[in-house]
Every structure is written in C-alpha cells, then in structure tokens.
mmCIF file of C-alpha atoms in Angstrom:
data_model
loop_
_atom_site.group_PDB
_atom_site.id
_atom_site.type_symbol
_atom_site.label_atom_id
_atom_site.label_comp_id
_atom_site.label_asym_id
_atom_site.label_seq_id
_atom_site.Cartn_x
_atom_site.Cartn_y
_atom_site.Cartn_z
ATOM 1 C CA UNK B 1 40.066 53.431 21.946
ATOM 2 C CA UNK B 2 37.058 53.124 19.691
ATOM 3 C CA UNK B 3 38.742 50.123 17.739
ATOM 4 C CA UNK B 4 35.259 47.429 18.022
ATOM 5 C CA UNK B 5 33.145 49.878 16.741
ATOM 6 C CA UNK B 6 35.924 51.255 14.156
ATOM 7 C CA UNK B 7 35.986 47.237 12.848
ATOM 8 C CA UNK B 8 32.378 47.195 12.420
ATOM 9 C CA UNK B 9 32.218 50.168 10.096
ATOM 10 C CA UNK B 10 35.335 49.114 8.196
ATOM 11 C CA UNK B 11 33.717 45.193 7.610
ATOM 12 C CA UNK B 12 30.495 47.129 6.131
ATOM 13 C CA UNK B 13 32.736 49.962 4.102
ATOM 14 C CA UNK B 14 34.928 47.110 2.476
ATOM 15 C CA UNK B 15 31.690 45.334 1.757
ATOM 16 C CA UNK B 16 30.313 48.004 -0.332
ATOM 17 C CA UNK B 17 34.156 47.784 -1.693
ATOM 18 C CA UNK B 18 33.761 44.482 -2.584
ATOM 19 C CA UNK B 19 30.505 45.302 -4.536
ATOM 20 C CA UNK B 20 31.773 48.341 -6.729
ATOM 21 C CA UNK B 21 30.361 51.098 -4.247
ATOM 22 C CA UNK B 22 32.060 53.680 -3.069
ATOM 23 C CA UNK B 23 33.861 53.889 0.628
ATOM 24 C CA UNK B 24 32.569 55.895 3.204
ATOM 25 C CA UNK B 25 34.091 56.229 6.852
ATOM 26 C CA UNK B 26 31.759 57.168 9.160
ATOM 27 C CA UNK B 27 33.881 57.905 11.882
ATOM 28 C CA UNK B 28 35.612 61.046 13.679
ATOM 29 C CA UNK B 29 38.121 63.058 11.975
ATOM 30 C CA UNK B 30 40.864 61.561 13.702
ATOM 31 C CA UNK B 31 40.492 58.162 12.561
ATOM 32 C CA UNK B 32 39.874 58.857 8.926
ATOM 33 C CA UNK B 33 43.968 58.897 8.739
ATOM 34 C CA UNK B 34 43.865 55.188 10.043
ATOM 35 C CA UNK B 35 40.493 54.268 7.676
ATOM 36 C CA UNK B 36 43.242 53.328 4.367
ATOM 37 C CA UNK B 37 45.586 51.341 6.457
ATOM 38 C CA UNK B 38 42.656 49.229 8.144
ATOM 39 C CA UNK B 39 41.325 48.552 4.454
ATOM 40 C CA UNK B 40 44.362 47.712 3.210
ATOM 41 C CA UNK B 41 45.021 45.044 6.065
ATOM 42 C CA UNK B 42 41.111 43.900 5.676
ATOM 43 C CA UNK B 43 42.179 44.066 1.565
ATOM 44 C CA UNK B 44 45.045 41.803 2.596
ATOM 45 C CA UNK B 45 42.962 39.458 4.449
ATOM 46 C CA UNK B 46 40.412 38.822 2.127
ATOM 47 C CA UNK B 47 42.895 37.518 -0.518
ATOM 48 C CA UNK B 48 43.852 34.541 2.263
ATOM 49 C CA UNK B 49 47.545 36.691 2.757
ATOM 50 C CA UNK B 50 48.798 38.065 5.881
ATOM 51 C CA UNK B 51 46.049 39.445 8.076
ATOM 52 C CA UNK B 52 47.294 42.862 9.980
ATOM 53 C CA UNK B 53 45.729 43.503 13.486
ATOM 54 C CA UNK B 54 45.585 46.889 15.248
ATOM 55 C CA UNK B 55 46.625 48.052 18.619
ATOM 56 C CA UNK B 56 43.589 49.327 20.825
ATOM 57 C CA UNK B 57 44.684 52.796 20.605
ATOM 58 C CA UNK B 58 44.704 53.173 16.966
ATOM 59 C CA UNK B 59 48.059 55.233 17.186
ATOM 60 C CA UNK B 60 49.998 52.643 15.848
ATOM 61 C CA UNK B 61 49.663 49.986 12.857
ATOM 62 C CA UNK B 62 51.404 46.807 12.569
ATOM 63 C CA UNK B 63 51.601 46.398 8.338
ATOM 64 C CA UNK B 64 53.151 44.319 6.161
ATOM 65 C CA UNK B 65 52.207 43.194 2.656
ATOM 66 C CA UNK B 66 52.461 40.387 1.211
ATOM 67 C CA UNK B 67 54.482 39.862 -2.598
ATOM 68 C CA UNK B 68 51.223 37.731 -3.379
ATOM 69 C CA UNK B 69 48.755 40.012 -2.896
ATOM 70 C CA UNK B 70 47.823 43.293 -4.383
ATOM 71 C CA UNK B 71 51.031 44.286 -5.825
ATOM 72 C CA UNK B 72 50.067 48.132 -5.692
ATOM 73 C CA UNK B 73 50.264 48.054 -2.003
ATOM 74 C CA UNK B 74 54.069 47.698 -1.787
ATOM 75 C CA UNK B 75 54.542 50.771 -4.142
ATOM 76 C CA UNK B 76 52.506 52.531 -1.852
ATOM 77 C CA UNK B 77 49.181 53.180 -3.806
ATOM 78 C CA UNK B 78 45.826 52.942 -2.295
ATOM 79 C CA UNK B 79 42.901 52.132 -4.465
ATOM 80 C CA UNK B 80 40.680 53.082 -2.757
ATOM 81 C CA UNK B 81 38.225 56.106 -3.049
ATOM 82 C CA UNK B 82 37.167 57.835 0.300
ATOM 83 C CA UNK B 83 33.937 60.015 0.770
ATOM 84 C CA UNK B 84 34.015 62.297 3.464
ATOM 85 C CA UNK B 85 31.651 61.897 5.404
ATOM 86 C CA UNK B 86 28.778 63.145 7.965
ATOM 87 C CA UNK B 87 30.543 63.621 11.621
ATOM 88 C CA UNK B 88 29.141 61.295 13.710
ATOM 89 C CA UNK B 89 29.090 61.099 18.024
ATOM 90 C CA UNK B 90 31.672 59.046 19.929
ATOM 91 C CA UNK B 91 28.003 57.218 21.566
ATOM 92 C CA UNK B 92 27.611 56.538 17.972
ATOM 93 C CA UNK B 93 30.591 54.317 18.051
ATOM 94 C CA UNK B 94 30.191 53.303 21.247
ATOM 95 C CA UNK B 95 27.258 51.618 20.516
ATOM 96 C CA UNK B 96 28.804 49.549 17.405
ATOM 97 C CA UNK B 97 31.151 47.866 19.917
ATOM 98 C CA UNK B 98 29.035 44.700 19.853
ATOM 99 C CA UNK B 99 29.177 44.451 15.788
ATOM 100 C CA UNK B 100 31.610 41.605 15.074
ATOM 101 C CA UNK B 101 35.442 42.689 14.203
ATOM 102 C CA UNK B 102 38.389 41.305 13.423
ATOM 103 C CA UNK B 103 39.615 38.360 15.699
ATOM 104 C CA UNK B 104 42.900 39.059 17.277
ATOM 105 C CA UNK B 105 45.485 35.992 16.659
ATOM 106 C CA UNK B 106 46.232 34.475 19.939
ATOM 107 C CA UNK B 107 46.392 38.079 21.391
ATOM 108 C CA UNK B 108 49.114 38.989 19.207
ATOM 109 C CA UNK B 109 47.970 42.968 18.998
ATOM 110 C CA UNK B 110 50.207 44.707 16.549
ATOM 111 C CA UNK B 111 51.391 41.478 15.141
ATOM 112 C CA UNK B 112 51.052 40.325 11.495
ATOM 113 C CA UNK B 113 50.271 36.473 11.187
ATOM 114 C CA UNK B 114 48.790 34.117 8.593
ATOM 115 C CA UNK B 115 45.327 33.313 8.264
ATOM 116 C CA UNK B 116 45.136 29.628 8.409
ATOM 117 C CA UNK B 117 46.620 30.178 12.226
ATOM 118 C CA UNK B 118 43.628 32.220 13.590
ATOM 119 C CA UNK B 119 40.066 31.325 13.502
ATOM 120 C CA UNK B 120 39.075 33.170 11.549
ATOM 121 C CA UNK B 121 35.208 32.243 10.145
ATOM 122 C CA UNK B 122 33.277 33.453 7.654
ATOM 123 C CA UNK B 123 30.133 34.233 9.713
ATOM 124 C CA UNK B 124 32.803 36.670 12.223
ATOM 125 C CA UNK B 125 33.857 38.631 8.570
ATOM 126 C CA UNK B 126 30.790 39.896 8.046
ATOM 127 C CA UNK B 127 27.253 39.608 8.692
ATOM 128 C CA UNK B 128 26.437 42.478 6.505
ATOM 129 C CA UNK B 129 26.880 40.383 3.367
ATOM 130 C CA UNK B 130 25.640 36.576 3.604
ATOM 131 C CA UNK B 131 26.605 35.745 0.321
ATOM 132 C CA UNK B 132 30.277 36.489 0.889
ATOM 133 C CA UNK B 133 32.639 33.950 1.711
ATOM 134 C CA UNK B 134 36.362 34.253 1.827
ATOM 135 C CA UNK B 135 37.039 30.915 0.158
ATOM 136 C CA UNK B 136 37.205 30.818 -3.419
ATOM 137 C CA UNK B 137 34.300 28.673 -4.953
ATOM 138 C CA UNK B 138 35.531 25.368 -6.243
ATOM 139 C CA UNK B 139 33.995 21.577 -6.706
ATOM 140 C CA UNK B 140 34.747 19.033 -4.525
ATOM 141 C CA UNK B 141 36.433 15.761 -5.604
ATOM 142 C CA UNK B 142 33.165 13.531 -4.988
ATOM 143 C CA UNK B 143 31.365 16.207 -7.199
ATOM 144 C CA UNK B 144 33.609 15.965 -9.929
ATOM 145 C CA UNK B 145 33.718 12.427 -9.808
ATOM 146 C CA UNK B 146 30.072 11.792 -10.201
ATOM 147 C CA UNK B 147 29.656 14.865 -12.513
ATOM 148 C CA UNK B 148 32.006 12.764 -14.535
ATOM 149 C CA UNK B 149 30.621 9.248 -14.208
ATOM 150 C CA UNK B 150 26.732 11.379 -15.359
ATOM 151 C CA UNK B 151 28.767 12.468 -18.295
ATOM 152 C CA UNK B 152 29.582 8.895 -18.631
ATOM 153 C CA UNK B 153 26.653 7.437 -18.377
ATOM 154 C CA UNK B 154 24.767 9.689 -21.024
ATOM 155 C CA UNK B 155 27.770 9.312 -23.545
ATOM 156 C CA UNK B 156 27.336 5.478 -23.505
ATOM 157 C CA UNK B 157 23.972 5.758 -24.273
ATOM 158 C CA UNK B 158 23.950 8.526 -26.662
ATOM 159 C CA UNK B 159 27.552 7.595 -28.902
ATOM 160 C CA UNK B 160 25.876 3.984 -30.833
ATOM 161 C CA UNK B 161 22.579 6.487 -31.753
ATOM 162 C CA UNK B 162 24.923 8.866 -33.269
ATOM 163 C CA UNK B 163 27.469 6.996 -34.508
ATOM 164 C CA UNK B 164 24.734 4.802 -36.483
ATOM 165 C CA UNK B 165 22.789 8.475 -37.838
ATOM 166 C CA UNK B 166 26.667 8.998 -38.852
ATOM 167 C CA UNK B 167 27.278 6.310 -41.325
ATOM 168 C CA UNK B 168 23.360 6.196 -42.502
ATOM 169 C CA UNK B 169 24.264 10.095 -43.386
ATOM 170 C CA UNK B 170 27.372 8.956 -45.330
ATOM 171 C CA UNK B 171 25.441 6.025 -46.960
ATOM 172 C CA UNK B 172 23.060 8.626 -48.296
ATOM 173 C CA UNK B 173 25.328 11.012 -49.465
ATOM 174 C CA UNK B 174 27.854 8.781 -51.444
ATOM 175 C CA UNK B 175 24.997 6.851 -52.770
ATOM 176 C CA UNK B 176 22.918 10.326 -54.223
ATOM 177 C CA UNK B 177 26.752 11.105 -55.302
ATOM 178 C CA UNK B 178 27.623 8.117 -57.519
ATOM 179 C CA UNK B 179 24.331 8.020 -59.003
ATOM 180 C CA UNK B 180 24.925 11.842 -59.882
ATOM 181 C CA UNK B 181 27.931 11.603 -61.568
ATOM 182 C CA UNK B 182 27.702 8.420 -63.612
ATOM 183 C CA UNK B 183 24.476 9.723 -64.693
ATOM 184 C CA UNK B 184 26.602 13.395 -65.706
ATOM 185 C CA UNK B 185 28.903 10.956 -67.732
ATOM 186 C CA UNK B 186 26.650 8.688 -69.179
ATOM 187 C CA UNK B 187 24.347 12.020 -70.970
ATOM 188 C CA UNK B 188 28.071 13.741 -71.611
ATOM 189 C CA UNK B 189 28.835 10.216 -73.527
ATOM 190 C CA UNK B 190 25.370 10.316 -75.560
ATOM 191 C CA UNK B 191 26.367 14.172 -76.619
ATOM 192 C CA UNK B 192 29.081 12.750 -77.939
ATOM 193 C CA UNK B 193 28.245 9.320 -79.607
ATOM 194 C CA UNK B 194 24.806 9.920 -79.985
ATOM 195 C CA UNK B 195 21.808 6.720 -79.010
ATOM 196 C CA UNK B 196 23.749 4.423 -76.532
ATOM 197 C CA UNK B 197 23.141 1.537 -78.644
ATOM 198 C CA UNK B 198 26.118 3.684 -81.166
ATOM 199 C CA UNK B 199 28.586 3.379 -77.997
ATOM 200 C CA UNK B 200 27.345 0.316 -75.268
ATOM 201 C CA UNK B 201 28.451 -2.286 -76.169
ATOM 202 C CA UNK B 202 27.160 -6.356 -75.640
ATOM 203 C CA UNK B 203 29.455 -8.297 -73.225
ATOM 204 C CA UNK B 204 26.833 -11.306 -72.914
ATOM 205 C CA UNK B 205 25.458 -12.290 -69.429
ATOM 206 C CA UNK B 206 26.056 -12.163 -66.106
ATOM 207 C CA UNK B 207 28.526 -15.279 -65.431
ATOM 208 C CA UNK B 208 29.076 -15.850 -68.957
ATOM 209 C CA UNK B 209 30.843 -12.882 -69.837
ATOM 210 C CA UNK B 210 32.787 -12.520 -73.799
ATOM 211 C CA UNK B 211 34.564 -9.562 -73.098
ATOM 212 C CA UNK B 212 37.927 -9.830 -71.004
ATOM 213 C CA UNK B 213 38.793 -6.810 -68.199
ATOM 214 C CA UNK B 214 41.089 -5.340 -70.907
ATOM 215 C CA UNK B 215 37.839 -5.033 -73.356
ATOM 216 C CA UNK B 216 35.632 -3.539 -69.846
ATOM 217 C CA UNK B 217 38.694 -1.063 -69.353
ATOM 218 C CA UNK B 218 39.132 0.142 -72.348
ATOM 219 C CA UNK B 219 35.157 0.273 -72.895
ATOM 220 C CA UNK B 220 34.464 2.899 -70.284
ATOM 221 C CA UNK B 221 37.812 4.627 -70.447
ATOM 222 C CA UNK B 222 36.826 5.461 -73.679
ATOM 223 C CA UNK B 223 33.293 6.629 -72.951
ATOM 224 C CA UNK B 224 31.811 7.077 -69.623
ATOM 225 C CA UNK B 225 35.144 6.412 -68.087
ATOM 226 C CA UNK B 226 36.981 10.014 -69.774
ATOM 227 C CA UNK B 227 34.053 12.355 -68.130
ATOM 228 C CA UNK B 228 34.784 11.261 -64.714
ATOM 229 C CA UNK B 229 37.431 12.621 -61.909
ATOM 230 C CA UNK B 230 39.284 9.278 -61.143
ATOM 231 C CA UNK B 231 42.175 8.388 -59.322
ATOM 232 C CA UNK B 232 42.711 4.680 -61.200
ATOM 233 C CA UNK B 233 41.301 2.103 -62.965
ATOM 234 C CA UNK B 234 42.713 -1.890 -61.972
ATOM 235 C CA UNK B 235 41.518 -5.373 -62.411
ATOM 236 C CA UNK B 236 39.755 -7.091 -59.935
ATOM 237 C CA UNK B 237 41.509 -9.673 -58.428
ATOM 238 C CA UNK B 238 39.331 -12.708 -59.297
ATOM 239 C CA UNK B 239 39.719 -11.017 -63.014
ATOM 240 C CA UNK B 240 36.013 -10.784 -63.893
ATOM 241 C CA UNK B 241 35.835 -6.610 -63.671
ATOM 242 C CA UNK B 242 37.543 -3.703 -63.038
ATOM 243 C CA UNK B 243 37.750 -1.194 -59.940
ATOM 244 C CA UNK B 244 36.775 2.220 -61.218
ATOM 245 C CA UNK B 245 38.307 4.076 -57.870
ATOM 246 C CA UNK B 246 36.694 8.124 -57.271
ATOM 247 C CA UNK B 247 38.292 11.041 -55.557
ATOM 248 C CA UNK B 248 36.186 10.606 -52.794
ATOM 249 C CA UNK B 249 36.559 7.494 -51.534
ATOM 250 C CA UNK B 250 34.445 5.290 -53.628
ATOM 251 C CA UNK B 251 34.709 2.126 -55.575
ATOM 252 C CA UNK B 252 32.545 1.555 -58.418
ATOM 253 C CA UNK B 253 32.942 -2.331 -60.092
ATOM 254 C CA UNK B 254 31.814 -2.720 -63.393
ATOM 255 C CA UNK B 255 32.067 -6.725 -64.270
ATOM 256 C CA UNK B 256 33.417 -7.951 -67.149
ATOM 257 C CA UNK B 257 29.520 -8.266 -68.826
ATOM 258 C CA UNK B 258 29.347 -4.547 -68.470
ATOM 259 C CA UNK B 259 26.002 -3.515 -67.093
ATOM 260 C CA UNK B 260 25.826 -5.390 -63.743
ATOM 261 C CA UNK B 261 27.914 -3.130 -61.168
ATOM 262 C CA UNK B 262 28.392 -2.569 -57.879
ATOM 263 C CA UNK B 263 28.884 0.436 -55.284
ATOM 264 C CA UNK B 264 31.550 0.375 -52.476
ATOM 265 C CA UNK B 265 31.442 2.851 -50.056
ATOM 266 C CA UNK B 266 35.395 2.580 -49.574
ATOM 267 C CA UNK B 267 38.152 0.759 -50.564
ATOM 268 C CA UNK B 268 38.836 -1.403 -47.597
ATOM 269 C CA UNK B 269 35.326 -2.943 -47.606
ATOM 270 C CA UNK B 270 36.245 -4.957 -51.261
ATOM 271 C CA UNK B 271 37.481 -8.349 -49.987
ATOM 272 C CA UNK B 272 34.971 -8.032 -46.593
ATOM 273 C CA UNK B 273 32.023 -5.879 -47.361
ATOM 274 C CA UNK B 274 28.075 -6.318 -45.942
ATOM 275 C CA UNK B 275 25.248 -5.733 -48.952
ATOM 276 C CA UNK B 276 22.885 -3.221 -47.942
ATOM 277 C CA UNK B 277 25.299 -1.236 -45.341
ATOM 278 C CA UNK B 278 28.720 -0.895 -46.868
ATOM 279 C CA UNK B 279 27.834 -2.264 -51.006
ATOM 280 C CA UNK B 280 24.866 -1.611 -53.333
ATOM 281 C CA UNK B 281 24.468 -3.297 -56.407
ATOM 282 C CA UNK B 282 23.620 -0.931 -59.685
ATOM 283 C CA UNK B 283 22.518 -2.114 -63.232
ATOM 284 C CA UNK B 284 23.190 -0.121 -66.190
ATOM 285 C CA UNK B 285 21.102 -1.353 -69.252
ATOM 286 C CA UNK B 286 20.594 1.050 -71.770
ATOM 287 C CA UNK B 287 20.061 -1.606 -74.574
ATOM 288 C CA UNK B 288 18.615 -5.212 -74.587
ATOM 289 C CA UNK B 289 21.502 -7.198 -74.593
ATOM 290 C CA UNK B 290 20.851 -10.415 -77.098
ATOM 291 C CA UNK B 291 20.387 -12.870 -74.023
ATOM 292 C CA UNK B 292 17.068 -10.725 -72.773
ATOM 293 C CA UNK B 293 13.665 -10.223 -73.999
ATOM 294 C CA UNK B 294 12.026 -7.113 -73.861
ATOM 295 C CA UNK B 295 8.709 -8.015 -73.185
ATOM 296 C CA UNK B 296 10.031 -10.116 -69.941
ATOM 297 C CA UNK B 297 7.674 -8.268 -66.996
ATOM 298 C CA UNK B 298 10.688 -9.077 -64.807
ATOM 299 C CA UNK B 299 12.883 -6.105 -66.553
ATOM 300 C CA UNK B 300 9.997 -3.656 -66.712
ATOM 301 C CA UNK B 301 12.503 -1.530 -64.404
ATOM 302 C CA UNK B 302 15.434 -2.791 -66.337
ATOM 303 C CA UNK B 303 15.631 -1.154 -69.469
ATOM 304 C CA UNK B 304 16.721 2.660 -68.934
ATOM 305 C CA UNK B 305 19.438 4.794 -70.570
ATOM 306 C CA UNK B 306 20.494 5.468 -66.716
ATOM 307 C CA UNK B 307 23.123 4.295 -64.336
ATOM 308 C CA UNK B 308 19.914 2.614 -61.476
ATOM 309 C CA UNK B 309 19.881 0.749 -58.527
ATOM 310 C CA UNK B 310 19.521 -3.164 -59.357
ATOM 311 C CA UNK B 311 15.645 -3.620 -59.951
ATOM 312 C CA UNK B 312 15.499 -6.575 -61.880
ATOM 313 C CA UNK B 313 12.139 -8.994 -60.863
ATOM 314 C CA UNK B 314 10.512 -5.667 -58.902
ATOM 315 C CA UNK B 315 6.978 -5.160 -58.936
ATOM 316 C CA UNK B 316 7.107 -1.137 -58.153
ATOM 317 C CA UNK B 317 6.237 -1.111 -54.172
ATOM 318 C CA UNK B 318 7.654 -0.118 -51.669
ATOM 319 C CA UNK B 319 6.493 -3.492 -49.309
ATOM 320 C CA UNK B 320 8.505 -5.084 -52.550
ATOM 321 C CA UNK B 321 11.669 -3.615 -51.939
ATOM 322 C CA UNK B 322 11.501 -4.295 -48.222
ATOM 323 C CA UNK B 323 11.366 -7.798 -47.956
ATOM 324 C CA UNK B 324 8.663 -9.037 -51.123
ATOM 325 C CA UNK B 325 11.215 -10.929 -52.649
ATOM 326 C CA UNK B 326 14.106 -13.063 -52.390
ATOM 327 C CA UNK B 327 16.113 -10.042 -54.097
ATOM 328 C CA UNK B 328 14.873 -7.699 -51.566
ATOM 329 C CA UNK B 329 16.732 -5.517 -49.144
ATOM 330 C CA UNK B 330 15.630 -7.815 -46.102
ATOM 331 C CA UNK B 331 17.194 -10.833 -47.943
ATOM 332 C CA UNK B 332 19.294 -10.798 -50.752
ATOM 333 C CA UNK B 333 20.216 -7.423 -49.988
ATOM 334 C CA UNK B 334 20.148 -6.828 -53.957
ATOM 335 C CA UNK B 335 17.177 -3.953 -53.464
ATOM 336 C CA UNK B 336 18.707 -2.014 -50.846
ATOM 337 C CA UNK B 337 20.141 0.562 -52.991
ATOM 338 C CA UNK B 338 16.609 0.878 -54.536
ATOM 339 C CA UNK B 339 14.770 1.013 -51.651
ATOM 340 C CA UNK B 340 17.250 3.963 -50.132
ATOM 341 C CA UNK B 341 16.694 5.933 -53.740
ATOM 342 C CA UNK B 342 12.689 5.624 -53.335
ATOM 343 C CA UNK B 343 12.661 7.204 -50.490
ATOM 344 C CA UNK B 344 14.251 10.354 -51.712
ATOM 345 C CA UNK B 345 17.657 9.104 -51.183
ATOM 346 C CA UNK B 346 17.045 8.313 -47.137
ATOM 347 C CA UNK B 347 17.227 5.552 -44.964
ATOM 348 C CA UNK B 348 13.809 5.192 -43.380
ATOM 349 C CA UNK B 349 13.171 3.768 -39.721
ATOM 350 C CA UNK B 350 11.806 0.016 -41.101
ATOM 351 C CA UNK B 351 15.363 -0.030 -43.244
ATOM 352 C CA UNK B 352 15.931 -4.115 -42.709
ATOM 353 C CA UNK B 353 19.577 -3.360 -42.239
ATOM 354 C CA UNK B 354 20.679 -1.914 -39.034
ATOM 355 C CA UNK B 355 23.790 0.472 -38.317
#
C-alpha cells in the first residue's frame, strides 16, 4: 500500500548501489522481504532489459530476467548487501509518496515489458543523482566526423614538417657514417702499408683518367676496399668508376682517377639523383697527384691523408660554403657535403637545399 514512497527509497538505495555504498532499506519490517526483488527489477532496468513493475499491494511481484542481463539473477543469487536498518513510521513513508517512482507501462501493474515501450526519462529515475543517466555515453556521428576532419586538418599540416626533419636526419646520419668508416679503413690501410704515398696510387686527372675500372677495383679491393663490410663492388655503367655498395644502403663511387668520389644515399638515386639532398661529392687526396701544385691556394683544403667532403677553391667560411662560389652548396651543389660536416654534421635552417 506504501508502494510511492517504497520507490523513492529504493531509487536512492540503488543509487548508493550504483556508487559502491552499501544498501540500506529504510522501511518496515514487512517490506524488507520485497526490498531484493525491487532492486533486482530496478538492477534489470538500469541495464536497458526488461523493466519489472509491482502491484500496489506489494504481496505479489511480477519478475522475469532477462538472458542479457546480470546472469547471476537467473541462478538465483542476489548481490546485493542489505543493512538493517532503523524502524521508521508508516507517516514516514507516507510522506515520500510525492518522490518520483517507477512509471507504470501503460497501466500494465504486474506486467514485465521492455523499456523502449514506456517513457521512461532520465530526470523520473532519479533526482538523487544528476550525473546519472541510463544511456551509455557514446559520440555522435557529427562529432566523430569533425573530430576526424580536426585530425585531418593538423596531419596535413604537420606530415611535410616531419617528413622533411625525417630525411635531413637520415642525410646526417649516413653522411657522419661514410665519413667514419672510410676514414677506419683508410688509417687500417696506413698500419699496414705504411705513408699513403707507399699504397695510393696516381690515376691522372679528373676527365683524363690512365687507369681503367679494373685498375680502380682492384686498387681499393686491395687496400681500403678489404677493411670495409661490403655487399659488392661493379662498374659503373658509363665505365669511368666503380660502385663500392655498403650494408646499409649506401653507394660510394670512386672514378676511375681515384680520388674524386661521390656519396649516394641509396641505390635507386644513381641514374636520377639531386646534389646536395640525395648525393655529396667527397675528395680523397692524400698525395699531390703529378697534374697539381702544392702551393696552388685553391687546394689549401685539398691535400689531407683523409676521406673529406669536396673543398677544392674554398676559402674556409662558412658564407663560402653557402653560396660564395660557383662550387657552393647554393649552386653547384659541390660544397654541400662540406657545409653539412662544418656544422657538426647538421643541416642548419639557411641549408640552400630544401627537403
């Protein structure tokens, strides 16, 4: 008879449910017996099954679970914990009749119905709790749809930046690398033979080479060639040098006059390849060849025992190197690789070549 205010005081008990509390009934002895059922049909509707509704007298309880919901119902198990509680007056639960309870579906008492065919709002649940809702948080389409087109949007902008930091970083690297290792073989070679001028020998010049690519090959196979981790050694196809390919990636070409070489980062840039981004050109000169003087201010930075980026005609600046001669990185592209190892291997911000 009390089954208004009974609603009320179940709404706030399963609230307290809900938030890892304890349940209490405050309510008469005799309906503590009914206090499991009515949580387990509140239980039910709060997981969007079948919603259970009570008869006015309280003597009788129309149940049935549902396979989707909590699957320790049907075996009969009730988890929930029950504190006895302080007696309270029947004007005590008279007075809750106005609280909101469950609404009955189309006056079906005793009947057991699904939600979606009762109105059922969130508000009439339970005003205890504002927060709650019975539906389950999810986005809308619209919301996904712009959250997408944002992520868009930021990715289009973003992806050239990093792309470009990408291949400067790999630029770096496998330029630092090569001049590593040939340096490694080059001092293993003078342990060996002793004063490079004992072991380098003179090809002649640039474009009027004497030594064939079988003389070049067998040259550094023999000598700088035999300290290096190498996957092959072939002719290039115009037959003026050889390919000296590494394990990771790179080409080295040494032509046929032995010290001028160049740097590819990869193999498929040979036949198509930009100077400055993809190949660097490298000099090794440990001797003055007969054709060169060595008094000539334009080899000051010519004439090491080193494997060096090209540096032929440079004055020693920086503003050099950048675009202070028709060999410089801006134009011929020839001091690129020497501009990158001056600044400790990096590619600055005023690099003339963009990525």
């Amino acid at each position: 008879s009390h089954s208004h205010g009974l609603g009320a005081i179940l709404v706030r008990c399963l609230d307290a449910k809900m938030h890892g509390g304890k349940v209490g009934i405050k309510a008469a002895r005799q309906l503590r017996s009914y206090a499991a059922k009515f949580l387990r049909c509140l239980d039910v509707k709060m997981l969007r099954c079948k919603v259970c509704y009570y008869k006015s007298s309280l003597r009788a309880i129309a149940w049935q679970s549902s396979e989707n919901c909590h699957p320790e119902f049907n075996l009969g198990a009730i988890n929930v914990d029950l504190e006895p509680l302080t007696r309270i007056s029947n004007a005590h639960i008279h007075s809750q009749r106005t609280a909101p309870s469950p609404t009955r579906g189309e006056g079906k008492e005793g009947s057991v119905v699904v939600m979606k065919e009762n109105n059922f709002p969130d508000t009439d649940f339970s005003r205890f709790t504002s927060h709650f809702s019975l539906r389950k948080a999810a986005f809308t389409l619209a919301e996904v749809l712009v959250t997408l087109g944002i992520i868009g949007i930021v990715a289009a902008m973003t992806m050239p930046t990093l792309m470009a930091n990408h291949r400067k970083k790999v630029v770096e690297t496998k330029l630092e690398k090569i001049y590593s290792v040939m340096n490694q073989a080059i001092n293993m070679a003078n342990a060996e033979y002793g004063d490079p001028s004992n072991w380098v020998i003179d090809c002649g010049s640039s474009g009027k080479a004497t030594c064939s690519t079988n003389d070049v090959e067998d040259w550094f196979k023999s000598t700088i060639g035999k300290h290096l981790k190498i996957l092959k050694i072939e002719p290039k196809s115009n037959q003026q040098g050889i390919l000296v390919y590494f394990n990771d990636g790179g080409v080295l070409y040494i032509e046929n006059c032995i010290y001028d070489m160049k740097f590819y980062l990869n193999q498929n840039v040979i036949k198509n390849s930009e100077d400055g981004k993809e190949v660097f050109q490298f000099r090794f000169n440990p001797i003055v060849y007969a054709h060169q003087s060595a008094s000539s201010s334009d080899l000051t930075y010519v004439f090491k025992s080193t494997f060096e980026p090209y540096a032929t005609y440079w004055d020693g600046t920086r503003e050099h190197l950048i675009n202070g001669h028709s060999f410089s990185c801006a134009q011929n592209h020839a001091f690129c690789a020497k501009l990158i190892q001056y600044d400790g291997w990096k590619i600055s911000k005023d690099y003339p070549i963009k990525f």
